[in-house]
Amino acid sequence: MKLKSILNLVFLGAILLSCGNDKSKKSNEELATKVSTSFDYNVEQFADIKILRYQIPGWEKLTLKEQKLVYYLTQAGLSGRDIMWDQNYRHNLKIRKALENVCTTYSGDKSSENWKAFETYLKRVWFSNGIHHHYSNDKLKPKFSSEYLKTLLTETNTVLEGEAFDVIFNEADTKKVNQAKGVDNVGLSAVNFYGPNVTNADVESFYKAKVSPNPDKPLSFGLNSQLVKENGVLKERVYKSGGLYGEAIDEIVKWLELAKGVAENEAQGNALGLLIDYYKTGDLQTWDDYNVAWTAATDGNIDYINSFIEVYNDPLGYRGSYETIVQVKDFDMSQKMAVLSENAQWFEDNSPLMDEHKKSNVVGVTYKVVNVAGEAGDASPSTPIGVNLPNANWIRAAVGSKSVSLGNIINAYNNSSSSGRLKEFANDEEEIELEEKYGQIGDKLHTALHEVIGHASGQLNPGVGETKETLKNYASTLEEGRADLVGLYYLYNPKLQELGLVEDWKAVGKAAYDGYIRNGLMMQLIRLNLGDDVEEAHMRNRQWVSAWAFEKGKADNVIEKVTRDGKTYFNINDYDKLHDLFGQLLRETQRIKSEGDYAAVEALVEGYGVKVDQAIHAEVLERNKQFTSAPYSGFVNPVLVAEKNDEGEITAVKVTQPETFSVQMLDYSKTYNYLPEVN
């Protein structure tokens, strides 16, 4: 599970660069303080996107062997980059290659509005790993005509025709992931996890017939394959060496084998070996064996996430998107925050869950703050700020899980933002002061509690199937909301002060509650077009949590809707009662998950998380017009340069920063082009 950023929406802008010029992301005061450095975190801004960069603190303290391990793991990750593009949409690679050829070879007028619109469209496609928006899932709309693109293609001798050309401008495949109620979600989703004519009913019947060898350890059926119909018969095309995406997977394996050769310890090396075996065979039992080994391999300074993991992009929650994150341990912050995982059982025992839904023995929960050294696939350019894996419930219960907060990513966000939108949407000066003083520590602790305690808490009732089977298309948003609620419940709790994590638990809790309600009921709406429903799983969960609490607290005026000078605000009048409401909703969401109650999750999400108050939405969009900064942000990766001697041995690995976003994207396409043909 991953936590998308709910930090304050980022601000400030930079100058767009032309494709034609591109030739080739202690105390609470210590945790919350902005670091003032000469490092420029801002790269550029275009459309609704802001591009940032991040540093790798402590790189120079790593040994050469550790630096090699990071380098090899990063190369492995980037080698599979094009897999994510093809998973997102069947024509993405063809479209990208054509647009990039135009970008690098066009010699005509680059001062026209059409050319600028072309540049912006290509950058949006790069950022989203395809032609659908990375967050809303809507198809990106170019601000140039089909005639203009035809002219560019002709003048650069570039071929893009048929459906791949037409889809840029027509009304086909308008939604990458369609989560609407009462429709054929698979058939109406453009994501390339399913072949033509495959339906919801096909998928459900196909996997209902699958039986795990050990029912207590259910395999993740569908995670690493595409489901298609051949002559009317359903068939899986497995991602593996010699199978679908085999060319890229072979390259991933090559680098993973080099990484295994410089593993920090036996446990880490054994886990890498199992990951290699999994890529070679596509065997789901090997995948589980790998996850058990990876979860137990907690020693060392370097760790990683690599493979087909999160299922948010599958409307039915079966298939994993390719992603990698390479991590370097932040020793100081990890030591400070380890107290959370050390007290995981206390949090479980004292939660408001029904007794039968609590784990009597929380095992193997580890938490680290890490610094990202490289990302690819579903984690880049738009990155999570926290991750908890593995996703299999039985492994979490029997073995444990790893939770990480991406410290340098959070730091980059904090050092690139301003307080303009906060002052516009906060109800009063007290709310602003709380956010400015305690907001960052609240964000960090919510991420930690969400990942470490939230995803690790609770258990399914005996005999209840996996949530993707019981809760179907609502499984992802229910799980993210449940983990958010665990964090919210404990953010307003003296235990955090007792553990030394905060100096004023009430102030931190109030700031966190203010920010969550402000974002869930108002600020996140700047990410939607007027009239749109909420589709993305994290946005849905923030809305249904906030809207449910607002409605259930009306009788006691817990959260007050304030109208002043024609503007709407939400003011929390009673934090204690809001804390109790969050506890009630947490208890109910865990019951839904534990019992597999589809009717209840449908009522919760559809009733509170999908539809938007159109008057408030229009107001929010109007108030937001004064801000030129983009509502979404992502990152370029640092470039790791391996220096070699005459024998070809790596003698050092240097960290450099890419010149621009476009330079990095074009370099990635040239260097990691391992899927020349995908059918």
PDB file of N, CA and C in Angstrom, residues 56 59 62-77 259 262 264 301-303 326-328 371-374 640 653 655:
ATOM      1  N   ILE A  56      20.056  13.193  -2.079  1.00  0.00           N
ATOM      2  CA  ILE A  56      20.234  11.900  -1.401  1.00  0.00           C
ATOM      3  C   ILE A  56      21.157  12.134  -0.207  1.00  0.00           C
ATOM      4  N   TRP A  59      24.772  10.183   1.097  1.00  0.00           N
ATOM      5  CA  TRP A  59      25.328   9.350   0.028  1.00  0.00           C
ATOM      6  C   TRP A  59      26.823   9.115   0.219  1.00  0.00           C
ATOM      7  N   LEU A  62      28.087   6.230   2.450  1.00  0.00           N
ATOM      8  CA  LEU A  62      27.951   4.832   2.052  1.00  0.00           C
ATOM      9  C   LEU A  62      29.284   4.291   1.557  1.00  0.00           C
ATOM     10  N   THR A  63      29.509   3.020   1.771  1.00  0.00           N
ATOM     11  CA  THR A  63      30.706   2.385   1.218  1.00  0.00           C
ATOM     12  C   THR A  63      30.549   2.232  -0.294  1.00  0.00           C
ATOM     13  N   LEU A  64      31.627   1.980  -0.981  1.00  0.00           N
ATOM     14  CA  LEU A  64      31.558   1.770  -2.430  1.00  0.00           C
ATOM     15  C   LEU A  64      30.662   0.570  -2.742  1.00  0.00           C
ATOM     16  N   LYS A  65      30.728  -0.472  -1.941  1.00  0.00           N
ATOM     17  CA  LYS A  65      29.882  -1.643  -2.164  1.00  0.00           C
ATOM     18  C   LYS A  65      28.411  -1.268  -2.044  1.00  0.00           C
ATOM     19  N   GLU A  66      28.081  -0.448  -1.054  1.00  0.00           N
ATOM     20  CA  GLU A  66      26.694  -0.010  -0.887  1.00  0.00           C
ATOM     21  C   GLU A  66      26.255   0.882  -2.041  1.00  0.00           C
ATOM     22  N   GLN A  67      27.142   1.747  -2.484  1.00  0.00           N
ATOM     23  CA  GLN A  67      26.819   2.610  -3.623  1.00  0.00           C
ATOM     24  C   GLN A  67      26.600   1.783  -4.893  1.00  0.00           C
ATOM     25  N   LYS A  68      27.392   0.737  -5.066  1.00  0.00           N
ATOM     26  CA  LYS A  68      27.183  -0.163  -6.213  1.00  0.00           C
ATOM     27  C   LYS A  68      25.811  -0.827  -6.122  1.00  0.00           C
ATOM     28  N   LEU A  69      25.444  -1.261  -4.927  1.00  0.00           N
ATOM     29  CA  LEU A  69      24.143  -1.901  -4.743  1.00  0.00           C
ATOM     30  C   LEU A  69      23.022  -0.946  -5.136  1.00  0.00           C
ATOM     31  N   VAL A  70      23.103   0.287  -4.687  1.00  0.00           N
ATOM     32  CA  VAL A  70      22.103   1.285  -5.057  1.00  0.00           C
ATOM     33  C   VAL A  70      22.088   1.496  -6.566  1.00  0.00           C
ATOM     34  N   TYR A  71      23.252   1.602  -7.155  1.00  0.00           N
ATOM     35  CA  TYR A  71      23.352   1.826  -8.604  1.00  0.00           C
ATOM     36  C   TYR A  71      22.713   0.677  -9.383  1.00  0.00           C
ATOM     37  N   TYR A  72      23.027  -0.556  -9.024  1.00  0.00           N
ATOM     38  CA  TYR A  72      22.476  -1.708  -9.732  1.00  0.00           C
ATOM     39  C   TYR A  72      20.954  -1.794  -9.565  1.00  0.00           C
ATOM     40  N   LEU A  73      20.475  -1.547  -8.342  1.00  0.00           N
ATOM     41  CA  LEU A  73      19.033  -1.595  -8.109  1.00  0.00           C
ATOM     42  C   LEU A  73      18.305  -0.499  -8.884  1.00  0.00           C
ATOM     43  N   THR A  74      18.934   0.666  -8.982  1.00  0.00           N
ATOM     44  CA  THR A  74      18.332   1.765  -9.737  1.00  0.00           C
ATOM     45  C   THR A  74      18.284   1.439 -11.223  1.00  0.00           C
ATOM     46  N   GLN A  75      19.355   0.855 -11.734  1.00  0.00           N
ATOM     47  CA  GLN A  75      19.372   0.456 -13.141  1.00  0.00           C
ATOM     48  C   GLN A  75      18.335  -0.631 -13.422  1.00  0.00           C
ATOM     49  N   ALA A  76      18.177  -1.549 -12.484  1.00  0.00           N
ATOM     50  CA  ALA A  76      17.148  -2.587 -12.634  1.00  0.00           C
ATOM     51  C   ALA A  76      15.774  -1.952 -12.726  1.00  0.00           C
ATOM     52  N   GLY A  77      15.520  -0.996 -11.860  1.00  0.00           N
ATOM     53  CA  GLY A  77      14.217  -0.340 -11.865  1.00  0.00           C
ATOM     54  C   GLY A  77      13.929   0.383 -13.155  1.00  0.00           C
ATOM     55  N   ALA A 259      23.179  -6.811  -8.469  1.00  0.00           N
ATOM     56  CA  ALA A 259      22.862  -6.337  -7.118  1.00  0.00           C
ATOM     57  C   ALA A 259      23.034  -7.459  -6.095  1.00  0.00           C
ATOM     58  N   VAL A 262      26.467  -7.930  -4.695  1.00  0.00           N
ATOM     59  CA  VAL A 262      27.006  -6.979  -3.712  1.00  0.00           C
ATOM     60  C   VAL A 262      26.012  -6.772  -2.565  1.00  0.00           C
ATOM     61  N   GLU A 264      24.225  -6.725   0.979  1.00  0.00           N
ATOM     62  CA  GLU A 264      24.829  -6.380   2.268  1.00  0.00           C
ATOM     63  C   GLU A 264      24.924  -7.572   3.213  1.00  0.00           C
ATOM     64  N   ASN A 301      21.695  -1.093   5.200  1.00  0.00           N
ATOM     65  CA  ASN A 301      21.443   0.333   4.962  1.00  0.00           C
ATOM     66  C   ASN A 301      20.630   0.591   3.708  1.00  0.00           C
ATOM     67  N   ILE A 302      20.539  -0.416   2.842  1.00  0.00           N
ATOM     68  CA  ILE A 302      19.885  -0.252   1.546  1.00  0.00           C
ATOM     69  C   ILE A 302      18.685  -1.193   1.469  1.00  0.00           C
ATOM     70  N   ASP A 303      17.602  -0.690   0.895  1.00  0.00           N
ATOM     71  CA  ASP A 303      16.446  -1.546   0.641  1.00  0.00           C
ATOM     72  C   ASP A 303      15.799  -1.082  -0.656  1.00  0.00           C
ATOM     73  N   VAL A 326      14.236   2.753  -4.787  1.00  0.00           N
ATOM     74  CA  VAL A 326      15.494   2.342  -4.158  1.00  0.00           C
ATOM     75  C   VAL A 326      15.746   3.278  -2.981  1.00  0.00           C
ATOM     76  N   GLN A 327      16.055   2.695  -1.818  1.00  0.00           N
ATOM     77  CA  GLN A 327      16.033   3.450  -0.570  1.00  0.00           C
ATOM     78  C   GLN A 327      17.355   3.329   0.195  1.00  0.00           C
ATOM     79  N   VAL A 328      17.772   4.456   0.770  1.00  0.00           N
ATOM     80  CA  VAL A 328      18.918   4.501   1.675  1.00  0.00           C
ATOM     81  C   VAL A 328      18.396   4.888   3.052  1.00  0.00           C
ATOM     82  N   ASN A 371      15.751   7.664   2.544  1.00  0.00           N
ATOM     83  CA  ASN A 371      15.981   8.645   1.503  1.00  0.00           C
ATOM     84  C   ASN A 371      15.985   7.933   0.163  1.00  0.00           C
ATOM     85  N   VAL A 372      15.147   8.388  -0.718  1.00  0.00           N
ATOM     86  CA  VAL A 372      15.031   7.773  -2.036  1.00  0.00           C
ATOM     87  C   VAL A 372      16.292   8.056  -2.850  1.00  0.00           C
ATOM     88  N   ALA A 373      16.784   7.022  -3.534  1.00  0.00           N
ATOM     89  CA  ALA A 373      17.930   7.191  -4.432  1.00  0.00           C
ATOM     90  C   ALA A 373      17.515   7.069  -5.889  1.00  0.00           C
ATOM     91  N   GLY A 374      16.318   6.563  -6.145  1.00  0.00           N
ATOM     92  CA  GLY A 374      15.834   6.440  -7.514  1.00  0.00           C
ATOM     93  C   GLY A 374      14.476   5.779  -7.535  1.00  0.00           C
ATOM     94  N   LEU A 640      22.730   8.782 -11.208  1.00  0.00           N
ATOM     95  CA  LEU A 640      23.870   8.080 -10.625  1.00  0.00           C
ATOM     96  C   LEU A 640      24.841   7.719 -11.736  1.00  0.00           C
ATOM     97  N   VAL A 653      30.654   5.981  -7.523  1.00  0.00           N
ATOM     98  CA  VAL A 653      29.347   6.321  -8.078  1.00  0.00           C
ATOM     99  C   VAL A 653      29.021   7.746  -7.639  1.00  0.00           C
ATOM    100  N   VAL A 655      26.742  11.332  -7.728  1.00  0.00           N
ATOM    101  CA  VAL A 655      25.360  11.792  -7.826  1.00  0.00           C
ATOM    102  C   VAL A 655      25.330  13.143  -8.524  1.00  0.00           C
TER     103      VAL A 655
END
